Coordinates of C-alpha atoms in Angstrom, one line a residue:
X1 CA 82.9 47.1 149.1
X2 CA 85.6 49.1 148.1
X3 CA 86.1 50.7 144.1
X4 CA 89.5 48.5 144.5
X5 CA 87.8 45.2 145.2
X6 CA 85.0 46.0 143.1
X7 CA 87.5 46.3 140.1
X8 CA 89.2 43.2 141.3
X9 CA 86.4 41.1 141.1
X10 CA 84.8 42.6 137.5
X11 CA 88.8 41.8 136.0
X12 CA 88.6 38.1 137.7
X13 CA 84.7 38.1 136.2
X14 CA 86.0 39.0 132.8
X15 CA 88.9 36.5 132.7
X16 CA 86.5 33.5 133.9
X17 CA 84.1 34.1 131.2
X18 CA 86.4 34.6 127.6
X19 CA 87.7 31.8 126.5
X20 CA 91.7 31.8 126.4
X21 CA 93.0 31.9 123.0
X22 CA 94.6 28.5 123.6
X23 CA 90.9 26.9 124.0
X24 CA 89.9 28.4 120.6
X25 CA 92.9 28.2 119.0
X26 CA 92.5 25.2 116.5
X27 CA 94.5 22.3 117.0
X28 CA 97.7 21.2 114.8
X29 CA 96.6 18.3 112.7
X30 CA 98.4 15.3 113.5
X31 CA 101.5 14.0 111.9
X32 CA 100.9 11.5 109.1
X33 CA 97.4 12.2 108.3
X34 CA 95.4 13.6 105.6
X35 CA 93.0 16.7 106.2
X36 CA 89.4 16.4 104.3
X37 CA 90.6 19.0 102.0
X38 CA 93.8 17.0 101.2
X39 CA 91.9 14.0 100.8
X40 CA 89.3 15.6 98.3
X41 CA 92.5 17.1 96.6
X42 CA 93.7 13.3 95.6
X43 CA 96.5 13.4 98.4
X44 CA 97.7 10.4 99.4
X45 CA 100.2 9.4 102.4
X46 CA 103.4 7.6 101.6
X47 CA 104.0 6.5 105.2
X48 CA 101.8 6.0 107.8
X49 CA 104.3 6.9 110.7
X50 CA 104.2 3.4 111.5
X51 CA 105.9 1.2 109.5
X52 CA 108.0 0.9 106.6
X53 CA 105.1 0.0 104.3
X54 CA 105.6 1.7 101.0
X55 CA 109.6 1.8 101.0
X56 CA 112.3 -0.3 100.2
X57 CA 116.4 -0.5 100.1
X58 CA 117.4 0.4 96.5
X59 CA 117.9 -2.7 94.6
X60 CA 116.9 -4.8 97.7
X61 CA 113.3 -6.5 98.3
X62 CA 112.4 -5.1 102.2
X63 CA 113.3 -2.3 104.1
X64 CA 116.9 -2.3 105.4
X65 CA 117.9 -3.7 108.6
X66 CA 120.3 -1.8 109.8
X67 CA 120.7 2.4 109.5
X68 CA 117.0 3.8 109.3
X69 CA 114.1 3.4 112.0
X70 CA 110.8 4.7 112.6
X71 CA 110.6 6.9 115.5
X72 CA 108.2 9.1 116.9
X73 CA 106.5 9.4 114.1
X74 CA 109.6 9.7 111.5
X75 CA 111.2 8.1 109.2
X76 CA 115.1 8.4 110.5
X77 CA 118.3 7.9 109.1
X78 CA 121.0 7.4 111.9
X79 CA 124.1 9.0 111.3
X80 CA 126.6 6.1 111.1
X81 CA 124.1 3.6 110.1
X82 CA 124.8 2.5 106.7
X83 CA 121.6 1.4 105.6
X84 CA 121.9 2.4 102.2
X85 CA 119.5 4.7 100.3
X86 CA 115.2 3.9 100.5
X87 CA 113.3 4.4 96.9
X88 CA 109.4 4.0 96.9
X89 CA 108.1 0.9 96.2
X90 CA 105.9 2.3 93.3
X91 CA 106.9 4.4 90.5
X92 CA 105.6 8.0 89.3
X93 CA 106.1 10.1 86.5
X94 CA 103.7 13.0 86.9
X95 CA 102.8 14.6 90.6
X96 CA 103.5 16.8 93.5
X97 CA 105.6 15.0 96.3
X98 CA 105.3 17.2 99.8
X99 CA 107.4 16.2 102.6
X100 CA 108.8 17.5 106.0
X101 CA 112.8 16.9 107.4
X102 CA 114.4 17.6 109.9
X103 CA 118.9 17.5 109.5
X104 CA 121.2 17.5 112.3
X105 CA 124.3 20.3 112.1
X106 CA 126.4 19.5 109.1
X107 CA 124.0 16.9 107.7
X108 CA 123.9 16.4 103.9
X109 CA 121.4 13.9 102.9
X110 CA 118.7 14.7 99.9
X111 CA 115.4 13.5 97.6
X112 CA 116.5 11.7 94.4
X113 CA 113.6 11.6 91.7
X114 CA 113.8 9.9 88.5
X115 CA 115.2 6.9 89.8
X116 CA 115.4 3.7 88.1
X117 CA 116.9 0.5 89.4
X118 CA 118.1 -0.4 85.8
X119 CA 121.4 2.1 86.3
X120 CA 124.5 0.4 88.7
X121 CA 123.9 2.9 91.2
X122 CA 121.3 5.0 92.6
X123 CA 121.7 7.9 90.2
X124 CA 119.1 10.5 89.8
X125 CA 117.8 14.0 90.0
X126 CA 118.6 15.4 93.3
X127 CA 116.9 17.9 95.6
X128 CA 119.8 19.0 97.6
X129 CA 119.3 19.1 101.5
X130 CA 121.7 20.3 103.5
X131 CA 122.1 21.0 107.2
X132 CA 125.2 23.8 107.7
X133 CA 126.3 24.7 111.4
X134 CA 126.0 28.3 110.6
X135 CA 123.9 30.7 108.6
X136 CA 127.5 32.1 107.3
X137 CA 128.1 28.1 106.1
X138 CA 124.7 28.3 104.8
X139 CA 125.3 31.4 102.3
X140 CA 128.9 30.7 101.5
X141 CA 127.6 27.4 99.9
X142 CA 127.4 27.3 95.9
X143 CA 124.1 28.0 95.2
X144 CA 124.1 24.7 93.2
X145 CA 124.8 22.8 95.7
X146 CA 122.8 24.5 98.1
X147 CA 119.4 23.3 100.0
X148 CA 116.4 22.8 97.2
X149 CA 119.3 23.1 94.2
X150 CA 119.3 20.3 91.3
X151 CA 122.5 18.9 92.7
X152 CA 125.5 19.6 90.8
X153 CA 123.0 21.0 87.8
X154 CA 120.6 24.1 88.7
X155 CA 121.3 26.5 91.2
X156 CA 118.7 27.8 93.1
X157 CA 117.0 31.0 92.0
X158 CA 116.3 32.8 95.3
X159 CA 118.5 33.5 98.6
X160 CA 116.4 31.4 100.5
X161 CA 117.5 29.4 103.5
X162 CA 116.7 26.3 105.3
X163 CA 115.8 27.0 108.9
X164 CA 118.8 26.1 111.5
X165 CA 119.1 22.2 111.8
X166 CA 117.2 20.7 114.4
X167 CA 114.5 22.7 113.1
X168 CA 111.8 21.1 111.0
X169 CA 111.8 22.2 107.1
X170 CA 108.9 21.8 104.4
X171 CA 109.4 20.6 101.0
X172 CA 107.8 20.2 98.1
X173 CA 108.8 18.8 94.4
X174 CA 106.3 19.1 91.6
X175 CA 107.2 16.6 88.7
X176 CA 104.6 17.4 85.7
X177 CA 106.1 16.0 82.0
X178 CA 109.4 18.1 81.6
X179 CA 108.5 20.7 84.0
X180 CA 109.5 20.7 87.4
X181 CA 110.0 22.8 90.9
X182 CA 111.5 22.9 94.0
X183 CA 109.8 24.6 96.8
X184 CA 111.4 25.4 100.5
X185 CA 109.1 26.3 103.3
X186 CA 106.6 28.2 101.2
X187 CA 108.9 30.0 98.7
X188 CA 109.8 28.2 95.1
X189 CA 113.7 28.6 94.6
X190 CA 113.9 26.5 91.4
X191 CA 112.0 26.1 88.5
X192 CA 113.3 24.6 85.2
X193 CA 112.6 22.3 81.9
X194 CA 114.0 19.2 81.1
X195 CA 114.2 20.1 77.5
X196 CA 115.8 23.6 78.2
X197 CA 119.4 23.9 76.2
X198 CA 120.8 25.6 79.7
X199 CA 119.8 22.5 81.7
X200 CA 121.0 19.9 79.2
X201 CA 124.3 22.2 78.9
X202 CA 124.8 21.8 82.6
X203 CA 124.3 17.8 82.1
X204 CA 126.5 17.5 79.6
X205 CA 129.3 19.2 81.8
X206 CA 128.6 16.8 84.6
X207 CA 130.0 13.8 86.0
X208 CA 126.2 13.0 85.0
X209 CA 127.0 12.8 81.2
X210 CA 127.4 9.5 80.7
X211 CA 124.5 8.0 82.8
X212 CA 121.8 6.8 80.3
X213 CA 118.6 8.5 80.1
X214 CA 120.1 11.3 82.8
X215 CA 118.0 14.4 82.2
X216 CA 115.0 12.8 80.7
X217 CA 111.4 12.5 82.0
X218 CA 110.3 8.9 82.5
X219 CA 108.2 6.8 85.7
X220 CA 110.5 6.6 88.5
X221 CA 110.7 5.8 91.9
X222 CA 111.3 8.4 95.0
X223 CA 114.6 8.3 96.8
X224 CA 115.6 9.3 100.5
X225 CA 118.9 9.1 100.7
X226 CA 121.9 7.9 103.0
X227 CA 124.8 10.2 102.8
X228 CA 126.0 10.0 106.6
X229 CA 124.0 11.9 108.0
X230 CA 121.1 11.8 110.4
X231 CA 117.9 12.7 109.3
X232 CA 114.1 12.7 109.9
X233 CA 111.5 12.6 107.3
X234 CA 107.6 12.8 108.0
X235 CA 103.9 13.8 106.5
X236 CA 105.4 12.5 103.4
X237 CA 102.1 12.8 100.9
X238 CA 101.9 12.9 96.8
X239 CA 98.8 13.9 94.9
X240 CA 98.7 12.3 90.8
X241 CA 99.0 15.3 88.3
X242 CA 97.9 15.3 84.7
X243 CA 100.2 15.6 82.5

């Protein structure tokens, strides 16, 4: 036997016996589940990646027929569909609400909290999600209207960016008494206080002035809304906070 072959054979040896990273590399949890850890945490799924259990059409009793489907695992809202906006069948007033989407090039579409069906229209808090063609789109934005802003109300603190549409984003929105946060893929870009004189400023300024109870904390119900644009939601989970 050669030194060549003999090399050739301890190399093929080697590779037969150690395990290739992608056999021990743990697997992705699946979509629209709970880990152990999230369950013990008081996590709790608001869709099951099945049906539309849990969700309704603002001001309507069932889920809406036309403009939003479930598909592959998603909660979607087709582009021309009309379907109006979804709220949550149940109401909240303190928690953390995580959720993933995914927006198609020049999408605009967004998560509306402290919703109430009592106002004419779907009115609420808004965390801005938006889906610009370009990264230079994407910065030349008002940072008050930008991805993870209070719509129209509180910019967002931090230069961070949505990753490009068609890529999937994570969100979260903690809602504890008058304190609340946006948080984009890791990284908090707004913080602020219901009660702060800046924020109620801001309101007063808005074409939000004159909706009643605007910029105060009560139970609400979660909205994903229809602006036009096509847009996939998923893993959408919310854990109870104290107050």
């Amino acid at each position: 036997m050669t030194r060549r072959l003999a090399l050739s054979l301890a190399v093929a040896l080697l590779a037969t016996a150690s395990p290739r990273a992608s056999d021990s590399a743990a697997p992705e949890p699946a979509h629209n589940t709970l880990s152990p850890v999230e369950k013990a945490a008081g996590w709790r799924l608001l869709f099951d990646g099945r049906t539309p259990a849990g969700w309704r059409g603002f001001k309507k009793e069932g889920f809406p027929e036309r403009g939003w489907i479930i598909e592959d695992g998603c909660l979607r809202h087709l582009g021309d569909g009309r379907g109006g906006d979804l709220i949550t069948v149940e109401t909240f007033s303190h928690y953390e609400f995580a959720f993933d989407w995914l927006i198609h090039p020049g999408g605009n579409s967004g998560v509306k909290y402290f919703i109430t069906e009592e106002r004419s229209g779907a009115i609420g808090h808004e965390y801005q999600l938006l889906g610009p063609r370009t990264q230079r789109e994407a910065l030349r934005t008002p940072r008050h209207q930008a991805t993870g802003a209070f719509y129209d109300i509180a910019p967002v603190s931090t230069n961070a960016l949505p990753r490009p549409p068609g890529e999937w984003n994570h969100s979260r929105l903690i809602v504890r008494g008058h304190h609340i946060e946006h948080w984009l893929n890791g990284e908090q870009v707004l913080a602020y206080s219901l009660d702060d004189p800046v924020i109620q400023e801001s309101i007063a300024a808005s074409k939000f002035k004159d909706v009643p109870g605007f910029g105060t904390h009560f139970p609400h119900h979660l909205l994903l809304q229809d602006h036009g644009g096509d847009i996939r939601f998923r893993n959408l989970k919310l854990r109870p906070l104290e107050p």
